Coordinates of C-alpha atoms and ligand atoms in Angstrom, one line a residue:
M1 CA 105.4 -57.2 117.8
T2 CA 108.5 -58.1 114.9
V3 CA 108.6 -61.9 113.4
D4 CA 111.5 -63.6 111.5
L5 CA 109.7 -63.4 108.0
V6 CA 106.7 -62.1 106.2
V7 CA 106.0 -63.2 102.7
R8 CA 103.1 -60.8 101.4
N9 CA 101.4 -59.5 98.3
C10 CA 100.6 -62.9 97.3
T11 CA 97.1 -64.9 96.3
V12 CA 97.2 -67.6 99.0
V13 CA 95.6 -70.5 97.5
T14 CA 94.6 -73.7 99.6
P15 CA 91.9 -76.5 99.1
A16 CA 89.4 -74.5 100.6
G17 CA 90.0 -71.2 98.5
R18 CA 91.9 -68.3 97.3
T19 CA 92.8 -64.7 98.8
P20 CA 94.2 -62.1 96.8
D21 CA 96.7 -59.2 98.7
S22 CA 97.7 -61.6 101.4
G23 CA 100.6 -63.4 102.7
V24 CA 102.1 -65.3 105.8
A25 CA 104.2 -64.5 109.0
V26 CA 106.7 -66.8 110.2
E27 CA 108.7 -66.9 113.7
D28 CA 110.6 -69.7 114.7
G29 CA 110.0 -72.1 111.3
Q30 CA 106.2 -71.7 111.9
I31 CA 103.3 -70.1 110.9
V32 CA 101.9 -67.4 113.4
A33 CA 99.5 -65.5 110.8
V34 CA 97.9 -66.0 107.5
G35 CA 96.0 -62.7 106.3
R36 CA 95.4 -59.6 104.6
N37 CA 98.6 -57.5 103.8
D38 CA 97.3 -54.8 105.8
R39 CA 97.0 -57.2 109.1
L40 CA 100.3 -58.6 108.9
P41 CA 103.3 -57.8 111.5
D42 CA 106.7 -56.4 110.7
A43 CA 109.2 -58.4 110.0
D44 CA 113.3 -58.8 110.0
R45 CA 112.7 -60.1 106.6
V46 CA 110.1 -59.1 103.9
V47 CA 109.7 -61.2 100.8
D48 CA 107.4 -59.4 98.6
C49 CA 105.5 -61.8 96.0
E50 CA 104.3 -58.7 93.6
G51 CA 101.1 -60.7 93.0
A52 CA 102.7 -64.3 92.6
V53 CA 100.6 -67.3 94.0
L54 CA 101.6 -68.9 97.5
V55 CA 100.4 -72.2 98.3
P56 CA 101.2 -74.8 101.2
G57 CA 104.7 -76.6 100.4
I58 CA 104.4 -79.0 97.4
I59 CA 104.7 -82.4 98.9
D60 CA 106.4 -85.3 96.5
C61 CA 105.6 -88.7 97.9
H62 CA 107.4 -90.7 95.4
I63 CA 111.4 -90.0 94.7
H64 CA 114.2 -92.4 94.2
N65 CA 117.0 -90.4 95.8
R66 CA 119.4 -93.1 95.3
E67 CA 121.2 -93.0 98.7
P68 CA 122.7 -95.4 100.1
G69 CA 124.4 -97.0 97.7
L70 CA 123.6 -95.7 94.2
E71 CA 125.1 -92.1 94.3
Y72 CA 126.3 -92.0 91.1
K73 CA 122.8 -91.4 89.9
E74 CA 121.6 -89.1 92.5
D75 CA 122.0 -88.6 96.3
W76 CA 119.9 -86.9 99.0
E77 CA 121.9 -83.4 98.4
S78 CA 121.4 -83.3 94.6
A79 CA 117.8 -84.7 94.8
T80 CA 116.8 -82.4 97.3
R81 CA 118.5 -79.5 95.5
A82 CA 116.4 -80.3 92.4
A83 CA 113.2 -80.2 95.1
A84 CA 114.0 -77.0 96.2
A85 CA 114.4 -75.4 92.8
G86 CA 111.3 -77.2 91.6
G87 CA 109.3 -75.7 94.3
V88 CA 108.9 -79.3 96.5
T89 CA 109.4 -78.8 100.4
T90 CA 109.1 -82.3 101.3
V91 CA 110.1 -85.8 99.7
V92 CA 109.6 -89.2 100.8
G93 CA 112.6 -91.4 99.3
M94 CA 112.0 -95.1 98.0
P95 CA 113.4 -98.0 99.8
N96 CA 115.1 -99.6 96.6
T97 CA 118.5 -98.5 97.3
D98 CA 121.7 -100.5 98.2
P99 CA 121.2 -101.8 100.7
V100 CA 117.5 -102.0 100.5
I101 CA 115.8 -100.7 103.5
D102 CA 114.4 -103.5 104.8
R103 CA 115.8 -103.2 108.2
P104 CA 115.8 -100.4 110.8
E105 CA 119.5 -100.1 110.5
H106 CA 119.3 -99.3 107.0
L107 CA 116.3 -96.6 107.5
Q108 CA 118.5 -94.8 110.0
L109 CA 121.4 -94.9 107.7
K110 CA 119.0 -93.3 105.0
F111 CA 117.9 -90.7 107.8
D112 CA 121.2 -90.0 108.5
R113 CA 122.6 -89.4 105.3
G114 CA 119.3 -87.2 104.7
E115 CA 120.1 -85.2 108.0
A116 CA 123.6 -84.3 106.6
S117 CA 122.8 -83.0 103.5
A118 CA 119.1 -82.5 102.6
H119 CA 118.0 -78.9 101.4
V120 CA 114.3 -79.9 102.3
D121 CA 112.4 -81.8 104.4
F122 CA 112.2 -85.8 103.7
Q123 CA 111.1 -89.1 105.2
S124 CA 111.5 -92.7 103.5
Y125 CA 109.5 -95.6 103.2
A126 CA 110.5 -99.3 104.3
V127 CA 110.5 -102.4 102.0
I128 CA 108.6 -105.4 103.0
T129 CA 110.0 -108.7 101.2
S130 CA 109.9 -112.2 102.1
E131 CA 112.4 -112.0 104.4
N132 CA 111.5 -109.2 106.9
L133 CA 107.9 -109.6 107.7
D134 CA 109.0 -110.1 111.2
R135 CA 110.7 -106.4 111.4
I136 CA 107.4 -104.7 110.4
A137 CA 106.9 -103.4 114.0
D138 CA 111.0 -102.5 114.2
L139 CA 110.9 -100.4 110.9
D140 CA 107.6 -98.8 112.3
A141 CA 109.2 -97.9 115.7
A142 CA 112.6 -96.7 113.6
G143 CA 110.3 -93.9 112.0
A144 CA 109.4 -95.0 108.8
I145 CA 106.4 -93.0 107.0
G146 CA 104.9 -96.4 105.5
F147 CA 105.8 -99.5 103.7
K148 CA 106.4 -100.8 100.2
I149 CA 105.9 -104.0 98.5
F150 CA 107.4 -104.3 94.6
L151 CA 104.7 -106.9 93.1
G152 CA 106.4 -106.9 90.1
S153 CA 110.2 -107.0 88.8
T154 CA 111.7 -103.7 88.3
V155 CA 114.4 -101.2 89.0
G156 CA 116.4 -102.8 91.9
D157 CA 115.3 -106.1 91.3
V158 CA 113.8 -106.3 94.9
P159 CA 112.0 -109.7 94.8
A160 CA 108.0 -110.0 95.4
P161 CA 106.6 -111.3 98.3
T162 CA 103.8 -114.5 97.9
D163 CA 100.3 -113.4 97.9
G164 CA 100.3 -115.4 101.5
E165 CA 103.2 -113.2 102.8
I166 CA 101.5 -110.0 101.4
L167 CA 98.3 -111.0 103.6
E168 CA 100.3 -111.6 106.7
A169 CA 102.3 -108.3 106.0
M170 CA 98.8 -106.6 105.7
E171 CA 97.9 -107.7 109.0
R172 CA 101.0 -106.8 110.7
I173 CA 100.9 -103.2 108.9
R174 CA 97.4 -102.9 109.8
E175 CA 98.6 -103.0 113.6
T176 CA 100.9 -100.3 113.2
G177 CA 98.5 -97.8 111.9
K178 CA 100.5 -96.8 108.8
R179 CA 100.0 -97.5 104.9
L180 CA 101.5 -100.0 102.7
G181 CA 101.9 -98.7 99.0
F182 CA 102.4 -100.9 95.9
H183 CA 104.5 -100.9 92.8
E184 CA 101.5 -102.6 91.3
E185 CA 102.1 -104.9 88.3
N186 CA 101.4 -108.5 88.0
G187 CA 105.1 -110.0 88.0
E188 CA 104.0 -113.2 86.1
I189 CA 102.3 -111.0 83.3
I190 CA 105.2 -108.8 82.8
D191 CA 108.2 -111.2 83.2
Y192 CA 106.0 -113.6 80.6
Y193 CA 106.0 -110.8 78.2
T194 CA 109.3 -109.3 78.6
A195 CA 110.8 -113.0 77.7
K196 CA 108.6 -113.7 74.6
F197 CA 109.2 -110.3 73.4
Q198 CA 112.9 -110.6 73.7
A199 CA 112.9 -114.2 72.1
E200 CA 111.2 -112.4 69.3
G201 CA 113.3 -109.7 68.8
K202 CA 110.8 -106.9 69.5
N203 CA 113.4 -104.6 70.7
R204 CA 111.9 -101.1 70.2
P205 CA 111.3 -98.6 73.1
I206 CA 107.5 -99.3 72.6
D207 CA 107.7 -103.0 72.7
H208 CA 109.0 -102.2 76.5
S209 CA 105.6 -100.7 76.9
H210 CA 103.8 -103.3 75.5
S211 CA 105.3 -106.0 77.4
R212 CA 103.8 -104.6 80.4
P213 CA 99.9 -104.4 79.5
V214 CA 97.2 -102.5 81.2
I215 CA 95.9 -105.6 82.6
A216 CA 99.0 -106.1 84.6
E217 CA 98.4 -103.2 86.3
Q218 CA 94.9 -103.4 86.9
E219 CA 94.6 -107.1 88.0
A220 CA 97.4 -106.1 90.8
V221 CA 95.4 -103.0 91.8
E222 CA 92.0 -105.2 92.4
R223 CA 94.0 -108.1 94.1
M224 CA 95.7 -105.8 96.4
I225 CA 92.5 -104.1 97.1
T226 CA 90.8 -107.6 97.7
F227 CA 93.6 -108.5 100.3
A228 CA 92.9 -104.9 101.8
E229 CA 89.3 -105.5 102.0
E230 CA 90.3 -109.1 103.7
T231 CA 92.6 -107.6 106.4
G232 CA 91.4 -103.9 106.8
A233 CA 94.8 -102.9 105.9
A234 CA 95.3 -99.0 104.6
V235 CA 96.8 -99.3 101.3
H236 CA 98.2 -97.0 98.5
M237 CA 98.8 -97.4 94.6
Y238 CA 101.9 -95.6 93.4
H239 CA 101.9 -94.1 90.2
V240 CA 98.6 -95.3 88.7
S241 CA 99.2 -94.9 84.9
S242 CA 95.9 -96.1 83.3
G243 CA 92.3 -95.3 83.2
S244 CA 91.5 -99.1 83.9
A245 CA 93.7 -99.2 86.9
A246 CA 92.1 -95.9 88.2
Q247 CA 88.7 -97.5 87.8
A248 CA 89.8 -100.3 90.1
V249 CA 90.7 -97.7 92.8
A250 CA 87.7 -95.9 92.5
D251 CA 85.7 -99.2 92.8
G252 CA 87.7 -100.3 96.0
K253 CA 86.8 -96.7 97.4
E254 CA 83.2 -97.4 96.6
R255 CA 83.4 -100.6 98.6
G256 CA 84.6 -98.6 101.5
V257 CA 88.2 -99.9 101.4
D258 CA 90.9 -97.6 102.9
V259 CA 92.9 -97.5 99.4
T260 CA 94.5 -94.1 98.2
A261 CA 96.4 -93.4 95.2
E262 CA 98.7 -91.4 93.5
T263 CA 99.5 -90.7 89.6
T264 CA 102.3 -88.6 87.8
P265 CA 102.7 -85.6 85.4
H266 CA 104.1 -88.1 82.4
Y267 CA 101.2 -90.2 82.6
L268 CA 98.8 -87.0 82.2
W269 CA 101.1 -85.2 79.9
F270 CA 102.1 -88.0 77.5
T271 CA 100.6 -90.9 75.4
E272 CA 102.8 -93.7 74.3
E273 CA 103.2 -91.9 71.1
V274 CA 106.2 -90.5 73.1
M275 CA 108.1 -93.9 72.8
H276 CA 108.1 -93.2 69.0
E277 CA 109.0 -89.4 69.3
K278 CA 111.7 -89.6 72.0
G279 CA 112.3 -93.7 72.6
N280 CA 113.9 -95.0 75.4
P281 CA 114.5 -91.8 77.5
A282 CA 110.6 -92.1 78.1
R283 CA 110.9 -95.6 79.4
I284 CA 109.4 -96.1 82.7
Q285 CA 107.3 -98.8 84.6
P286 CA 104.7 -99.1 84.2
P287 CA 104.7 -97.4 80.7
I288 CA 103.2 -94.3 79.4
R289 CA 99.8 -95.7 78.0
D290 CA 97.9 -95.0 74.8
A291 CA 95.2 -91.9 74.6
E292 CA 92.3 -94.1 75.4
E293 CA 93.8 -95.3 78.7
R294 CA 95.1 -91.7 79.2
D295 CA 91.9 -89.9 78.8
L296 CA 90.3 -92.4 80.9
L297 CA 93.0 -92.0 83.9
W298 CA 92.0 -88.2 83.4
Q299 CA 88.2 -88.8 83.6
V300 CA 88.0 -91.4 86.4
G301 CA 91.0 -90.4 88.1
I302 CA 91.1 -86.3 88.0
D303 CA 87.8 -85.2 87.1
E304 CA 85.9 -88.2 89.2
G305 CA 88.3 -88.1 91.9
A306 CA 89.8 -91.7 92.2
I307 CA 93.5 -90.0 92.5
D308 CA 94.5 -88.6 95.4
C309 CA 97.8 -87.3 95.1
F310 CA 100.1 -86.0 92.5
A311 CA 103.9 -87.4 92.8
T312 CA 106.8 -87.9 90.6
D313 CA 108.4 -91.3 90.6
H314 CA 111.8 -89.1 90.2
A315 CA 114.2 -91.7 89.2
P316 CA 117.8 -90.5 87.7
H317 CA 119.6 -92.6 85.8
T318 CA 122.9 -91.8 84.1
P319 CA 122.7 -91.3 80.1
E320 CA 124.3 -94.3 79.2
E321 CA 121.9 -96.4 81.5
K322 CA 118.9 -94.4 79.6
L323 CA 120.7 -95.3 76.0
V324 CA 120.4 -91.5 75.3
D325 CA 123.0 -91.7 72.4
D326 CA 120.9 -94.5 71.1
P327 CA 117.3 -93.4 72.1
F328 CA 115.5 -96.1 69.5
G329 CA 118.3 -98.8 70.2
N330 CA 117.7 -102.1 72.0
T331 CA 115.4 -101.2 74.5
W332 CA 116.2 -104.1 76.9
E333 CA 119.9 -102.7 77.3
S334 CA 118.1 -99.2 78.4
T335 CA 116.6 -98.7 82.3
S336 CA 113.5 -97.2 83.3
G337 CA 112.6 -94.0 84.9
F338 CA 113.5 -90.4 84.7
V339 CA 113.6 -87.2 86.7
G340 CA 110.7 -85.2 87.6
L341 CA 111.1 -82.9 90.8
E342 CA 111.6 -79.8 88.6
T343 CA 108.9 -80.2 85.9
E344 CA 105.9 -81.4 88.3
V345 CA 104.9 -78.2 89.2
P346 CA 105.2 -76.6 85.7
V347 CA 103.1 -79.4 84.4
M348 CA 100.1 -78.7 86.9
L349 CA 100.3 -75.3 86.4
T350 CA 100.2 -75.7 82.5
F351 CA 97.2 -78.0 83.0
V352 CA 95.6 -75.2 85.7
N353 CA 95.9 -72.9 82.7
Q354 CA 94.4 -75.2 80.3
G355 CA 91.6 -75.3 82.5
R356 CA 92.0 -78.8 83.6
F357 CA 91.5 -78.4 87.2
T358 CA 91.8 -75.5 89.3
L359 CA 94.7 -73.9 91.4
E360 CA 93.0 -75.5 94.8
E361 CA 92.4 -78.7 93.2
W362 CA 96.0 -78.9 92.1
V363 CA 97.1 -77.8 95.9
R364 CA 95.1 -80.4 97.3
R365 CA 96.6 -83.3 95.2
H366 CA 99.9 -81.6 95.5
S367 CA 100.2 -80.7 99.3
T368 CA 97.2 -81.4 101.3
R369 CA 96.3 -84.8 100.3
P370 CA 99.8 -86.4 100.4
A371 CA 100.3 -85.0 103.8
Q372 CA 97.4 -86.4 105.1
V373 CA 97.6 -90.1 103.3
W374 CA 101.3 -90.4 104.7
G375 CA 100.3 -89.3 108.3
M376 CA 102.1 -85.8 107.8
Y377 CA 98.9 -83.5 108.2
P378 CA 98.6 -80.7 109.4
Q379 CA 102.1 -80.4 110.3
K380 CA 102.7 -80.3 106.3
G381 CA 100.4 -79.3 103.7
S382 CA 97.9 -77.0 105.6
L383 CA 99.2 -73.5 106.2
Q384 CA 97.3 -73.6 109.7
I385 CA 98.8 -71.4 112.5
G386 CA 101.3 -73.3 114.8
T387 CA 102.4 -75.8 111.6
D388 CA 105.8 -75.7 109.5
A389 CA 106.1 -72.6 107.7
D390 CA 106.4 -74.5 104.3
F391 CA 105.5 -72.6 100.9
T392 CA 105.8 -72.8 97.3
I393 CA 105.5 -69.6 95.4
V394 CA 105.0 -70.0 91.9
D395 CA 104.0 -67.3 88.7
P396 CA 101.2 -69.4 87.0
D397 CA 101.3 -67.2 83.9
R398 CA 105.1 -67.6 83.5
E399 CA 105.8 -69.4 79.7
W400 CA 108.9 -71.2 79.3
T401 CA 110.4 -74.2 77.3
L402 CA 112.8 -76.5 79.1
E403 CA 115.1 -76.4 76.2
D404 CA 118.1 -78.4 77.9
A405 CA 117.3 -81.1 80.5
S406 CA 121.3 -80.4 81.8
T407 CA 120.2 -77.3 83.4
L408 CA 118.2 -79.0 86.1
H409 CA 119.7 -79.5 89.4
S410 CA 119.8 -83.5 89.5
K411 CA 123.2 -85.6 89.1
N412 CA 121.5 -86.9 86.2
C413 CA 118.9 -85.3 84.2
V414 CA 117.6 -87.1 81.7
T415 CA 113.5 -86.6 81.0
P416 CA 111.0 -86.7 78.2
F417 CA 110.1 -83.1 79.4
E418 CA 113.1 -81.9 77.6
G419 CA 111.7 -80.0 74.8
E420 CA 107.9 -79.5 76.4
S421 CA 106.8 -75.9 76.8
F422 CA 105.1 -75.0 80.0
V423 CA 102.7 -72.2 81.7
G424 CA 103.6 -71.9 85.1
K425 CA 107.1 -72.3 87.1
S426 CA 108.1 -72.0 90.8
I427 CA 110.0 -68.8 91.7
A428 CA 110.5 -69.3 95.3
T429 CA 110.5 -72.1 98.1
V430 CA 110.2 -71.9 102.0
V431 CA 111.2 -74.6 104.1
R432 CA 110.1 -73.9 107.6
G433 CA 110.7 -70.6 107.3
E434 CA 114.0 -70.4 105.6
V435 CA 113.9 -69.3 102.0
V436 CA 115.9 -72.5 100.1
F437 CA 115.1 -71.3 96.3
E438 CA 114.6 -67.8 94.8
D439 CA 115.8 -65.7 91.9
G440 CA 116.3 -69.2 90.1
A441 CA 119.0 -70.3 92.4
V442 CA 119.0 -72.7 95.4
V443 CA 120.4 -70.6 98.2
G444 CA 119.3 -72.9 101.2
E445 CA 122.1 -74.9 102.8
S446 CA 123.0 -78.5 102.2
G447 CA 122.1 -80.2 105.5
Y448 CA 119.1 -77.7 106.6
G449 CA 116.5 -80.3 105.7
T450 CA 115.4 -82.8 108.3
R451 CA 113.3 -85.9 108.8
V452 CA 109.6 -85.3 109.1
D453 CA 108.0 -86.9 112.5
V454 CA 104.8 -88.9 111.4
D455 CA 102.0 -89.7 114.0
D456 CA 100.9 -93.4 114.2
Ligands
ZN501 ZN1 109.2 -95.3 91.8

C-alpha cells in the first residue's frame, strides 16, 4: 500500500521509551503505522529525518493569542505561526481577550477566528466571573476545553469571584466533567503590596516581583485545593512559579484531590536576578522567584513529580507596553508577560542536554500529560494508531543563541530569552499529516488549524 506521508530515519520518543531507526506512516491525517524504517509502507511523500528525534506533537495549554479584540498585540494567525515554528502542534488560548470569553457567543467567536486563520490545532478556555455562574453548562456545551478563574488582579483586569462564588462554580463545573484552572495569586495580598510599594516610590522591576510574594501564590493554591477537596471538582494550577506552591500541589495530590499543575520555562530557567539584568522585559505574573524557590520548584515539581505539564504563558505585548526602551524605568508603567512559543522546546531540550530530565520525561510533560489533563488524549499526545498525526521533530544537539528576538514569528517578540543560548531546536512540525514548518520556514497555510474536540 502507498500512504500519504512517511517520516523515517528518526529516533521515535514517547513517555514509554525510544526506538532508533524508526518512523511514522500517515494516511488521511491519521497515524497508520509506527515502527522500524524497513517496516514502513511506501508513501507519496517521504521525509527523511537523518537521525533526528520525533515526538508526539508538543501541546501548549497556556497561551494568550489575544484575539478577539487585542490583535495589535497578537492574533490567532501570528500566535499559531509562532507555534508551528516552535514545534508546537496544539495550543489552548486564554480567555482574557476583549470581549472576555464568558459566554457561548464569545467562545464561538474565538473558535471562528481560529478556524479562519490558525496554522496549528487549537482550543480555548472559558472564564468564570461573578457574572456568569449560570452559563457554565452552556459554555461546556459550546465546546470549551475547560474553565479559568483569575483569583488576583492581572493583565486584562478580569475581576475575581468571591470564595462563595468559587465554591458554587466548582460544584457546577464538576457536573460538566471538565477542569477548572486558576491564576492562583491571593488578590488581597498583591493589591496591598502593590499600593504600598507605589506609595513608597519603590518603582524598580524587582519591586514588582516582591509585591507578589510567594505566600500569595502558596495560599491561593492551598485554598483552591481545599475547595476542590470539599466539592470534588477537578482543578488545575496554571504557571506554578515557586517550590512552596509546588509543595502545596504535592500535598493536595497526596490527599487524593484531583489537582494538576503546570510550570513554565522561565520559572525553571531564570531566578529573580533576571530582573536586575534584563528589567521590565522579564516582568511577569506570578514573578520569577529567587534561587531557593526556583531550586525547590525543580526538586518538588520536577524531580518528585508535583508538576504535570509544561506550558509557556505566551503573552505578547508591544515594546512600548513592555518599556523596552527603558528596561529599568518605572515598573508600574510596564506590563506583565512575554512570548514563549518559540523558546519552550529549546529550553526543555537544553535541560535534557544538561541531564535534568530525560527526553521521555520531557515528552510526557509537554505532550502526553497536557492532552490527558485537558481531555484531548489519545487523539493528541499519544502516537497511537488511528490518532491525529501530530509530530514535533527536533535536533537535540543543535547549539544556538537567540541573538535577536525580532526574528521570532509573533507580532510582538519581547522576551527575556533574547541573548540566551540553547542546545536543541525544533526542525520540523507536522499537524494531522501536513508539514507546517520545515527548513526554518512556516510552510503551512493559515486556516489549516482546527478546533480540537474534547470529550466530557
Ligand atoms: Zn497566562
